[in-house]
Every structure is written in structure tokens, then in C-alpha cells.
């Protein structure tokens, strides 16, 4: 899985609660022998609180959808949540069990206040170290030959290349067991020119600035070498460098088939600076040049209209 990225492009392609019960009514009012009218009583069941991190499915037409068309207003979101949601835990019993290894140094950090400094040092060799632009993120690494098992019950964050450990901000429920994840990053290449007097330095200096890291769960926790290995794009955990936090991505599914679809044909579209996630079918994949042209066209049109608004007759000329 490889990300195509550039400085001026913010769109990236990665291959790879039930409805509320109706109001219940008592039988229609009737007259007894004493001709007394029984009152009509309406009873409503308590509404259930919907989970904001459920994977949402949408079967609408997406042929003309651009990178900015993935956002939905509140009414549409509510309709999708009520009618077409499905929980990602639909095959919880089908996951491959990962051998549990006890660690003498394990300290559960779940429930701790964010930004709390700890008064001890950790053995960084027992953690996955994710180096970001503004911080280093540590997640417990259980022993495993594939080195891709994550234990989200113990996490720390530090300033870059320091040993001042603190508790990160956890903005969504984290898994309570080991899971296998594939790591990818979102960022840009910062290209600078050397000083004029440094004649023998390279002409350009390029540094990779990673703003976010994505941890995508292996479908059913299968190993990388498994013949049926595929990534589960419905379960992605996002680590943000600027806010020093970790959360779970809200993914919109438009690929046909729902839960029983062939996940090998899934295509993940990440847009809006790594904040919008959408799963489409592989057949709907656009050429990278087309994506860039569509984005630049929308941006240039917006800039032109912003310039034309300065004209006095814009309301009339805009009609043409």
C-alpha cells in the first residue's frame, strides 16, 4: 500500500443505531357502560444514544462526487445512521486469536487524565515508536514475529527525541485486546534551498514532515503472509501530531455488498487533509491526474469568483 503525495495536493488514494421504535399507542378510546371516556396515553421508549464511531454505509450515486463532496449535512447523516449503519463488530468471533504475553512492565494507562506526566521511564524497545513532526507516540508492542501487534491499553507521548513521557489524549474507545495493524503516514516533503555561501551542500534539502499516522487493522487479525490477507479499512486509528491525540476514523462506506462484500476490491479515499475517509469500489478509482485536475479546477474557480466579487456588477455578470 503506497500513498501518492505532493506538496500542493491534499487528496490521497490508498488501494489495497437501528431505527427508533415507533410510538406505541393504547387502543382507541371507547365508552364504557357508564359512558366515561378513557384518556389516550402515548408511550415512547427511551431513545438510544448512537455511537459516533460506527461505520456508515451509503448506497447513493457517487459518480460525480469530488473530494469535497464526502461531507453530509446533519439530516442526511441522521438518515444514514438510522437506516444503513452496521457495527464493525459484526464478526467479532471470527478474529484470529493472538497469543497473550504478560509483561512485568505493563501499566494500563486507560482512564488517566490527558497530558499527565508520569514519574517513570519506559523501555522503548517494548513499544512501537511512531515519530511525528511535533511528538513521538508510543504504543505497547507485545512480542510477535511479525512485529505488527498493538496493545492500545498502554500509550505514551513525548516531545521529539526526549524521555519526558505523558499520557496522550484518547478521543475514542480503544480496543481492549491485541490487534494487528498496518502503519502508514500522512504528511509532506519540505524542500528548502541551502544558504548561498554553502557551495558544496546539496542543491536542495528535503525533509519528511509527518503530521498524522494511520493504523489500519488487519481483517480478522490475519498475518501479512496469509493468502486471504486484506486490510479492514472500516477500522482505522488516527494519531495526530499537532494535538498529540489518538482517535478512530469515521469511515463512510459506499462500496456495494455491505458486510459480505469482497474486501479485496475496496479502495480507501482519504481527503480533507486526512480528516475524511471513504470506501469505494475499485472500479470507481480515478486517475491521480484527474483527481488533481478536479481539485485545482475547483480551487481556481473559487479564487476567480473571489476576485470577481470586487466588481460592482458581479451580481449581474455572474449570471453569464
Coordinates of C-alpha atoms in Angstrom, one line a residue:
X1 CA 0.0 0.0 0.0
X2 CA 1.6 3.2 -1.1
X3 CA 0.5 6.7 -0.9
X4 CA 0.9 9.2 -3.7
X5 CA 1.6 12.6 -2.1
X6 CA 2.8 16.0 -3.1
X7 CA 3.1 19.5 -1.5
X8 CA 0.2 21.1 -3.3
X9 CA -2.2 18.1 -3.3
X10 CA -4.4 17.3 -0.3
X11 CA -6.3 14.3 -1.8
X12 CA -4.8 10.8 -1.5
X13 CA -5.8 7.4 -2.7
X14 CA -5.0 4.2 -0.8
X15 CA -5.6 0.8 -2.5
X16 CA -5.4 -2.0 -1.2
X17 CA -28.3 2.6 15.5
X18 CA -31.1 0.8 14.4
X19 CA -34.1 2.9 13.6
X20 CA -36.1 4.2 16.6
X21 CA -39.1 2.1 17.5
X22 CA -42.4 3.7 16.6
X23 CA -44.7 5.2 19.2
X24 CA -46.9 2.7 20.8
X25 CA -50.5 3.6 21.3
X26 CA -53.1 2.1 23.6
X27 CA -56.4 1.0 22.0
X28 CA -58.7 3.7 20.7
X29 CA -60.8 5.5 23.4
X30 CA -64.1 3.7 24.0
X31 CA -67.2 4.4 26.0
X32 CA -68.0 2.1 28.9
X33 CA -71.4 1.3 30.3
X34 CA -71.1 4.4 32.5
X35 CA -70.2 6.5 29.4
X36 CA -66.8 7.5 30.8
X37 CA -64.2 8.4 28.2
X38 CA -60.8 6.8 28.7
X39 CA -57.9 9.2 28.0
X40 CA -55.5 8.4 25.2
X41 CA -52.0 7.7 26.5
X42 CA -48.9 7.9 24.4
X43 CA -45.8 6.0 25.5
X44 CA -42.4 6.4 24.0
X45 CA -39.4 4.2 24.6
X46 CA -36.2 5.9 25.6
X47 CA -34.0 6.8 22.7
X48 CA -30.7 5.1 22.3
X49 CA -27.5 7.0 22.1
X50 CA -25.9 6.4 18.8
X51 CA -22.3 5.6 18.6
X52 CA -20.4 8.2 16.5
X53 CA -17.7 5.7 15.6
X54 CA -20.0 3.2 13.8
X55 CA -19.1 2.6 10.2
X56 CA -21.7 4.3 8.0
X57 CA -22.9 2.8 4.7
X58 CA -24.2 4.8 1.8
X59 CA -25.6 3.4 -1.4
X60 CA -26.1 6.7 -3.2
X61 CA -24.7 7.7 -6.6
X62 CA -21.0 8.7 -6.3
X63 CA -20.1 9.0 -9.9
X64 CA -19.7 12.8 -9.8
X65 CA -18.5 13.1 -6.2
X66 CA -15.4 15.0 -5.7
X67 CA -13.0 15.1 -2.8
X68 CA -15.1 17.8 -1.1
X69 CA -18.5 16.1 -1.7
X70 CA -18.0 13.5 1.0
X71 CA -19.4 15.7 3.7
X72 CA -23.1 15.3 4.6
X73 CA -25.4 17.6 6.4
X74 CA -26.9 16.6 9.7
X75 CA -30.2 15.4 8.3
X76 CA -28.5 13.1 5.8
X77 CA -26.2 11.8 8.4
X78 CA -29.1 11.0 10.7
X79 CA -30.9 9.2 7.9
X80 CA -27.8 7.2 7.1
X81 CA -27.2 6.4 10.8
X82 CA -30.8 5.2 11.3
X83 CA -31.2 3.1 8.2
X84 CA -27.9 1.9 6.8
X85 CA -25.4 1.6 9.7
X86 CA -23.7 -1.5 10.6
X87 CA -21.4 -2.1 13.5
X88 CA -17.8 -3.0 12.8
X89 CA -18.0 -5.8 15.4
X90 CA -20.2 -7.9 13.1
X91 CA -17.6 -10.7 13.1
X92 CA -16.0 -10.3 16.5
X93 CA -15.8 -14.1 16.9
X94 CA -14.1 -14.6 13.6
X95 CA -10.9 -12.8 14.5
X96 CA -7.8 -14.9 14.8
X97 CA -6.7 -15.1 18.4
X98 CA -3.3 -13.6 19.2
X99 CA -1.3 -15.2 21.9
X100 CA -1.3 -13.1 25.1
X101 CA 2.1 -12.4 26.6
X102 CA 2.3 -11.0 30.1
X103 CA 4.8 -8.1 30.6
X104 CA 6.3 -7.3 34.0
X105 CA 6.4 -3.6 33.0
X106 CA 2.9 -3.3 31.7
X107 CA 1.0 -0.3 33.1
X108 CA -2.6 0.3 31.9
X109 CA -2.9 4.0 31.1
X110 CA -6.6 3.8 30.2
X111 CA -8.7 6.2 32.2
X112 CA -5.7 8.5 33.1
X113 CA -6.1 12.2 32.6
X114 CA -4.6 13.5 29.3
X115 CA -1.3 15.3 29.4
X116 CA -0.5 13.8 32.8
X117 CA 3.3 13.4 33.2
X118 CA 4.4 10.0 34.5
X119 CA 7.2 9.7 37.1
X120 CA 9.0 6.8 35.4
X121 CA 10.8 5.9 32.2
X122 CA 9.7 3.2 29.9
X123 CA 11.6 0.6 27.9
X124 CA 11.1 1.9 24.4
X125 CA 12.1 -1.4 23.0
X126 CA 8.8 -2.8 24.3
X127 CA 6.8 -0.2 22.4
X128 CA 6.0 0.8 18.8
X129 CA 7.6 4.2 18.4
X130 CA 5.8 6.4 15.9
X131 CA 7.9 9.5 15.1
X132 CA 5.7 12.5 14.1
X133 CA 6.5 16.2 13.4
X134 CA 5.6 17.5 16.8
X135 CA 5.9 14.4 19.0
X136 CA 6.8 10.8 19.4
X137 CA 4.0 8.4 20.1
X138 CA 4.5 5.0 21.9
X139 CA 2.1 2.1 21.9
X140 CA 2.7 -1.2 23.7
X141 CA 4.3 -3.8 21.4
X142 CA 3.5 -7.4 22.5
X143 CA 6.1 -10.0 21.4
X144 CA 5.3 -11.3 18.0
X145 CA 7.4 -12.4 15.0
X146 CA 5.6 -10.1 12.6
X147 CA 6.1 -7.0 14.8
X148 CA 2.7 -5.7 13.9
X149 CA 0.7 -6.3 17.1
X150 CA -0.5 -3.3 19.0
X151 CA -1.8 -3.1 22.6
X152 CA -3.7 0.2 22.9
X153 CA -4.2 -0.1 26.7
X154 CA -0.8 1.4 27.3
X155 CA 0.3 4.5 25.3
X156 CA 2.6 7.5 25.9
X157 CA 3.6 10.6 24.1
X158 CA 6.8 12.7 24.3
X159 CA 8.3 15.7 22.6
X160 CA 10.5 14.6 19.8
X161 CA 13.6 12.6 20.9
X162 CA 13.0 13.2 24.7
X163 CA 12.2 11.0 27.6
X164 CA 9.5 13.1 29.2
X165 CA 6.6 10.8 29.0
X166 CA 2.9 11.9 29.3
X167 CA -0.5 10.4 28.7
X168 CA -1.9 11.2 25.2
X169 CA -5.5 12.3 24.5
X170 CA -7.7 9.4 23.7
X171 CA -10.7 10.7 21.8
X172 CA -12.5 7.4 21.0
X173 CA -12.8 4.0 22.6
X174 CA -9.7 1.9 22.0
X175 CA -9.6 -1.9 21.6
X176 CA -9.3 -4.0 24.8
X177 CA -7.3 -6.7 23.2
X178 CA -4.3 -7.2 20.9
X179 CA -4.9 -6.3 17.2
X180 CA -2.7 -6.4 14.1
X181 CA -2.3 -3.1 12.3
X182 CA -0.5 -1.8 9.2
X183 CA 1.0 1.6 9.7
X184 CA 1.0 4.4 7.1
X185 CA 1.6 8.1 7.4
X186 CA 0.2 11.4 6.1
X187 CA 2.5 14.4 5.6
X188 CA 4.5 16.3 3.1
X189 CA 8.1 16.8 1.9
X190 CA 9.6 20.1 3.0
X191 CA 12.1 21.2 0.3
X192 CA 14.5 24.0 1.2
X193 CA 17.5 25.6 -0.5
X194 CA 20.8 25.8 1.3
X195 CA 22.5 29.1 2.1
X196 CA 24.3 30.7 -0.7
X197 CA 27.6 30.5 1.0
X198 CA 27.3 26.7 1.4
X199 CA 28.7 26.0 -2.1
X200 CA 29.3 22.3 -1.6
X201 CA 26.0 21.4 0.1
X202 CA 23.3 19.7 -1.9
X203 CA 21.3 22.0 -4.1
X204 CA 18.1 21.1 -2.3
X205 CA 17.4 19.7 1.2
X206 CA 14.2 17.6 1.6
X207 CA 12.7 16.6 4.9
X208 CA 9.7 14.4 5.5
X209 CA 7.2 16.1 7.9
X210 CA 4.7 13.6 9.2
X211 CA 1.5 15.2 10.5
X212 CA -0.6 12.1 11.1
X213 CA -0.2 8.3 11.3
X214 CA -2.8 5.8 10.4
X215 CA -3.1 2.3 11.9
X216 CA -5.3 0.1 9.8
X217 CA -6.5 -3.2 11.3
X218 CA -5.8 -6.4 9.6
X219 CA -9.1 -8.0 8.6
X220 CA -9.8 -10.8 11.2
X221 CA -6.3 -10.2 12.5
X222 CA -4.7 -12.3 9.8
X223 CA -1.0 -12.3 9.3
X224 CA 0.7 -10.4 6.5
X225 CA 1.6 -13.7 4.8
X226 CA -1.9 -15.2 4.9
X227 CA -3.3 -16.0 1.5
X228 CA -6.6 -14.3 2.5
X229 CA -4.8 -11.2 4.0
X230 CA -6.6 -7.9 3.5
X231 CA -6.8 -4.6 5.3
X232 CA -10.0 -3.7 7.2
X233 CA -10.5 -0.1 6.1
X234 CA -13.5 0.2 8.4
X235 CA -11.3 0.2 11.4
X236 CA -8.6 2.9 11.3
X237 CA -6.9 4.7 14.2
X238 CA -5.6 8.2 13.6
X239 CA -2.7 9.6 15.5
X240 CA -2.4 13.4 15.3
X241 CA 0.9 15.1 15.7
X242 CA -0.4 18.6 16.5
X243 CA -3.0 17.7 19.1
X244 CA -0.9 14.7 20.5
X245 CA -4.0 12.6 20.4
X246 CA -5.3 9.3 19.0
X247 CA -8.9 8.6 17.8
X248 CA -10.8 6.4 15.5
X249 CA -11.6 7.4 12.0
X250 CA -15.2 7.9 10.9
X251 CA -15.5 5.9 7.7
X252 CA -18.2 6.2 5.1
X253 CA -18.8 3.1 3.0
X254 CA -20.3 3.3 -0.5
X255 CA -18.9 0.0 -1.8
X256 CA -21.7 -2.3 -2.7
X257 CA -22.2 -5.6 -0.8
X258 CA -22.2 -4.3 2.8
X259 CA -20.8 -6.7 5.3
X260 CA -20.4 -9.6 2.9
X261 CA -18.6 -7.8 0.2
X262 CA -15.3 -8.8 -1.2
X263 CA -12.9 -6.6 0.7
X264 CA -10.1 -7.2 -1.7
X265 CA -11.9 -4.8 -4.1
X266 CA -12.1 -2.0 -1.5
X267 CA -10.5 1.3 -2.3
X268 CA -9.9 3.8 0.5
X269 CA -10.1 7.5 -0.3
X270 CA -8.6 10.0 2.2
X271 CA -9.3 13.6 1.7
X272 CA -9.7 16.9 3.6
X273 CA -6.1 16.8 5.0
X274 CA -6.6 13.4 6.4
X275 CA -9.9 14.0 8.1
X276 CA -12.3 12.4 5.6
X277 CA -12.4 8.6 4.9
X278 CA -14.5 6.9 2.3
X279 CA -14.5 3.3 1.0
X280 CA -15.5 2.9 -2.7
X281 CA -15.3 0.0 -5.1
X282 CA -12.0 -0.4 -7.0
X283 CA -13.8 0.1 -10.3
X284 CA -14.6 3.7 -9.3
X285 CA -10.9 4.6 -9.0
X286 CA -9.9 7.8 -10.7
X287 CA -6.6 8.5 -12.2
X288 CA -4.4 10.6 -9.9
X289 CA -4.1 13.3 -12.6
X290 CA -7.9 13.5 -12.9
X291 CA -8.1 13.9 -9.1
X292 CA -5.6 16.7 -9.1
X293 CA -7.2 18.5 -12.1
X294 CA -10.6 18.3 -10.4
X295 CA -9.2 19.7 -7.2
X296 CA -7.3 22.5 -9.0
X297 CA -10.3 23.4 -11.1
X298 CA -12.5 23.9 -8.0
X299 CA -9.8 25.9 -6.3
X300 CA -9.1 28.1 -9.2
X301 CA -12.8 28.8 -9.8
X302 CA -13.2 29.8 -6.2
X303 CA -10.2 32.1 -6.4
X304 CA -11.6 33.7 -9.6
X305 CA -15.1 34.2 -8.1
X306 CA -13.5 35.8 -5.1
X307 CA -11.7 38.2 -7.4
X308 CA -14.8 39.0 -9.4
X309 CA -16.9 39.8 -6.3
X310 CA -14.9 43.0 -6.1
X311 CA -16.7 44.2 -9.3
X312 CA -19.7 46.3 -8.8
X313 CA -21.9 44.4 -11.3
X314 CA -20.9 40.9 -10.1
X315 CA -24.5 40.1 -9.3
X316 CA -25.4 40.7 -13.0
X317 CA -22.2 39.4 -14.7
X318 CA -22.2 36.2 -12.6
X319 CA -25.4 35.2 -14.4
X320 CA -23.4 34.6 -17.6

